[in-house]
Amino acid sequence: MESTEPTRSWSAGLGDGTRTVRAGLPEPVKYEPTLPGPVFAAHFHLPGDPTGPYTYGRDENPTWTHLERALGELEAPGEQDVQTLVFASGMAAISAVLFSQLRAGDTVVMPDDGYQALPLVHEQLRAYGIEVRTAPTGGDAQLSVLEGARLLWIETPSNPGLDVCDIRRLARAAHEAGALVAVDNTLATPLGQRPLELGADFSVASDTKGTTGHGDILLGHVSCRDPRLAADVRRWRKIVGAIPGPMEAWLAHRSLATLQLRVDRQCASALALAEALGKRGEVTGLRYPGLPDDPSHPVAATQMRRFGPVVSFVLPDKAWAERFLDGLRLVDDATSFGGVRSTAERRGRWGGDAVPEGFIRFSVGAEDPDDLIADVLRALDRADGDDDRAAR
Ligand SMILES: *Cc1c(COP(=O)(O)O)cnc(C)c1O
């Protein structure tokens, strides 16, 4: 039996579904709602000395507190010393870690195949006198450039290439080299991967994606155990003011209740879709970390609990990829991922990612898998340049 230490919270040992529906709920109060509604307040009644949790709305808000507790429960189930801070977007959360930790003269190691906005971040860091070193995610290549770094930034699985690195191994090496470790966990969500348990100092995510999962809000968060690091991030949030509105925070908390249902459906359908795509002659470069023969699978299987909603693959050329996207009826041609409605896009349209023109990033939603796969196969048939086949 698991030992129950006094610091263990109510959710230690529960399943993910139970934990997600209850995470962050306050103690029951007679005649009060289960999840109290959003608190709209720029300031709070505050007679006397300004102490206590709620003084001014840029610093703290009770609706954030509930959501932060919920996200903390998912990031580190049963642990009570984890602090979580919510932000107005994923980029606000990412910037809060980088810019609160790095000073002129420091070195940071970043992926060269990560989120699209990272090159802009590199530029800004360099403008502040910070050395930015980059290496690919796959093959743990960041290990080779760790020497003297202050912070290692990991994104695994990487977006959009779906390469994976070994978080435990990189975190151990970074700590030996005296560096802090942050993991962008957006693609996996805390149900897919728990970076703090794997050795990271910060788990960071855009909750715009799968965590909230309805494609209708922007949000981000940072979780960490070290109270000094949490205080740095909190101070940064106060200075920059990149705070979520109470309505967004409340909607996010409401959305969390279905996280396990959504993610389980998405991951099962993503694997089925990847298997169906693997049988198609026109599809190359198929990637899904959950596919047993994917190059990412061996490492992913040691650190991921679910493999995420994103599948990527390459069609022969740009026109072919556009015909495919155009032919889909149940899948929106849109960016972003992790939502209940499937989306797909030709990633090369943005520039910036090193991907072929026919590269498709496909985010699997919560549709019935048979409907979704039939729609994809029909759109592939129609996209085939061969007229005979398209006419069928
Ligand atoms: C979308 C995304 C971000 C940025 O999040 P926003 O909420 O759009 O600011 C950061 N990292 C990854 C991996 C993402 O997919």
Short mmCIF file of N, CA, C and O and ligand atoms in Angstrom, two decimals, residues 88-92 94 115 155 159 184 186-187 206-209 218-220 336-337 361, ligand 1:
data_model
loop_
_atom_site.label_atom_id
_atom_site.label_comp_id
_atom_site.label_asym_id
_atom_site.label_seq_id
_atom_site.Cartn_x
_atom_site.Cartn_y
_atom_site.Cartn_z
N ALA A 88 -2.36 34.87 -19.28
CA ALA A 88 -3.32 35.22 -20.33
C ALA A 88 -3.17 34.36 -21.58
O ALA A 88 -4.08 34.30 -22.40
N SER A 89 -2.02 33.71 -21.75
CA SER A 89 -1.80 32.86 -22.92
C SER A 89 -0.61 31.96 -22.64
O SER A 89 0.12 32.17 -21.65
N GLY A 90 -0.38 31.00 -23.52
CA GLY A 90 0.80 30.17 -23.40
C GLY A 90 2.07 30.98 -23.52
O GLY A 90 3.04 30.77 -22.78
N MET A 91 2.10 31.92 -24.47
CA MET A 91 3.30 32.73 -24.63
C MET A 91 3.58 33.58 -23.41
O MET A 91 4.74 33.84 -23.07
N ALA A 92 2.54 34.04 -22.73
CA ALA A 92 2.74 34.81 -21.50
C ALA A 92 3.41 33.93 -20.44
O ALA A 92 4.30 34.38 -19.71
N ILE A 94 5.29 31.18 -21.03
CA ILE A 94 6.65 30.89 -21.50
C ILE A 94 7.56 32.09 -21.22
O ILE A 94 8.66 31.95 -20.66
N TYR A 115 7.95 25.40 -30.92
CA TYR A 115 6.82 26.26 -31.28
C TYR A 115 7.28 27.45 -32.13
O TYR A 115 8.34 28.03 -31.92
N GLU A 155 10.89 21.04 -25.42
CA GLU A 155 9.51 20.91 -25.90
C GLU A 155 9.37 19.50 -26.46
O GLU A 155 9.93 19.19 -27.51
N ASN A 159 6.58 20.46 -31.65
CA ASN A 159 5.47 20.90 -32.48
C ASN A 159 6.05 21.68 -33.66
O ASN A 159 6.71 22.68 -33.43
N ASP A 184 7.97 22.64 -22.04
CA ASP A 184 6.70 23.06 -22.65
C ASP A 184 5.88 21.79 -22.87
O ASP A 184 6.20 20.98 -23.74
N THR A 186 2.64 21.54 -23.65
CA THR A 186 1.37 21.88 -24.29
C THR A 186 0.73 20.69 -25.01
O THR A 186 -0.45 20.41 -24.84
N LEU A 187 1.54 20.00 -25.82
CA LEU A 187 0.96 18.97 -26.68
C LEU A 187 0.42 17.80 -25.86
O LEU A 187 -0.64 17.25 -26.16
N SER A 206 0.65 26.00 -22.91
CA SER A 206 -0.45 26.78 -23.46
C SER A 206 -1.71 25.97 -23.23
O SER A 206 -1.88 24.89 -23.79
N ASP A 207 -2.59 26.50 -22.38
CA ASP A 207 -3.86 25.82 -22.14
C ASP A 207 -4.92 26.21 -23.16
O ASP A 207 -6.07 25.77 -23.09
N THR A 208 -4.49 27.00 -24.14
CA THR A 208 -5.33 27.32 -25.30
C THR A 208 -5.65 26.04 -26.07
O THR A 208 -6.68 25.94 -26.74
N LYS A 209 -4.78 25.05 -25.96
CA LYS A 209 -4.87 23.84 -26.77
C LYS A 209 -5.68 22.77 -26.03
O LYS A 209 -6.78 23.05 -25.59
N LEU A 218 -7.85 31.68 -24.84
CA LEU A 218 -6.39 31.63 -24.73
C LEU A 218 -6.03 31.66 -23.25
O LEU A 218 -6.61 32.43 -22.48
N LEU A 219 -5.07 30.80 -22.87
CA LEU A 219 -4.68 30.70 -21.47
C LEU A 219 -3.35 29.95 -21.39
O LEU A 219 -3.02 29.18 -22.29
N GLY A 220 -2.60 30.18 -20.33
CA GLY A 220 -1.37 29.42 -20.11
C GLY A 220 -1.12 29.24 -18.63
O GLY A 220 -1.77 29.89 -17.81
N SER A 336 -3.74 25.69 -34.70
CA SER A 336 -3.96 25.25 -33.33
C SER A 336 -4.27 23.75 -33.28
O SER A 336 -4.36 23.09 -34.33
N PHE A 337 -4.42 23.19 -32.09
CA PHE A 337 -4.69 21.75 -31.96
C PHE A 337 -5.28 21.47 -30.59
O PHE A 337 -5.35 22.35 -29.73
N ARG A 361 -0.35 19.01 -40.50
CA ARG A 361 -0.48 18.77 -39.06
C ARG A 361 -1.97 18.57 -38.79
O ARG A 361 -2.78 19.45 -39.07
C1 LIG B 1 0.24 27.24 -29.01
C2 LIG B 1 1.54 26.93 -28.36
C3 LIG B 1 2.18 27.89 -27.59
C4 LIG B 1 1.67 29.30 -27.43
O1 LIG B 1 0.46 29.35 -26.75
P1 LIG B 1 -0.59 30.59 -26.86
O2 LIG B 1 -1.64 30.20 -25.90
O3 LIG B 1 -1.02 30.65 -28.30
O4 LIG B 1 0.17 31.80 -26.47
C5 LIG B 1 3.36 27.51 -26.96
N1 LIG B 1 3.90 26.29 -27.10
C6 LIG B 1 3.30 25.35 -27.85
C7 LIG B 1 3.93 24.00 -27.96
C8 LIG B 1 2.11 25.63 -28.51
O5 LIG B 1 1.54 24.71 -29.27
#
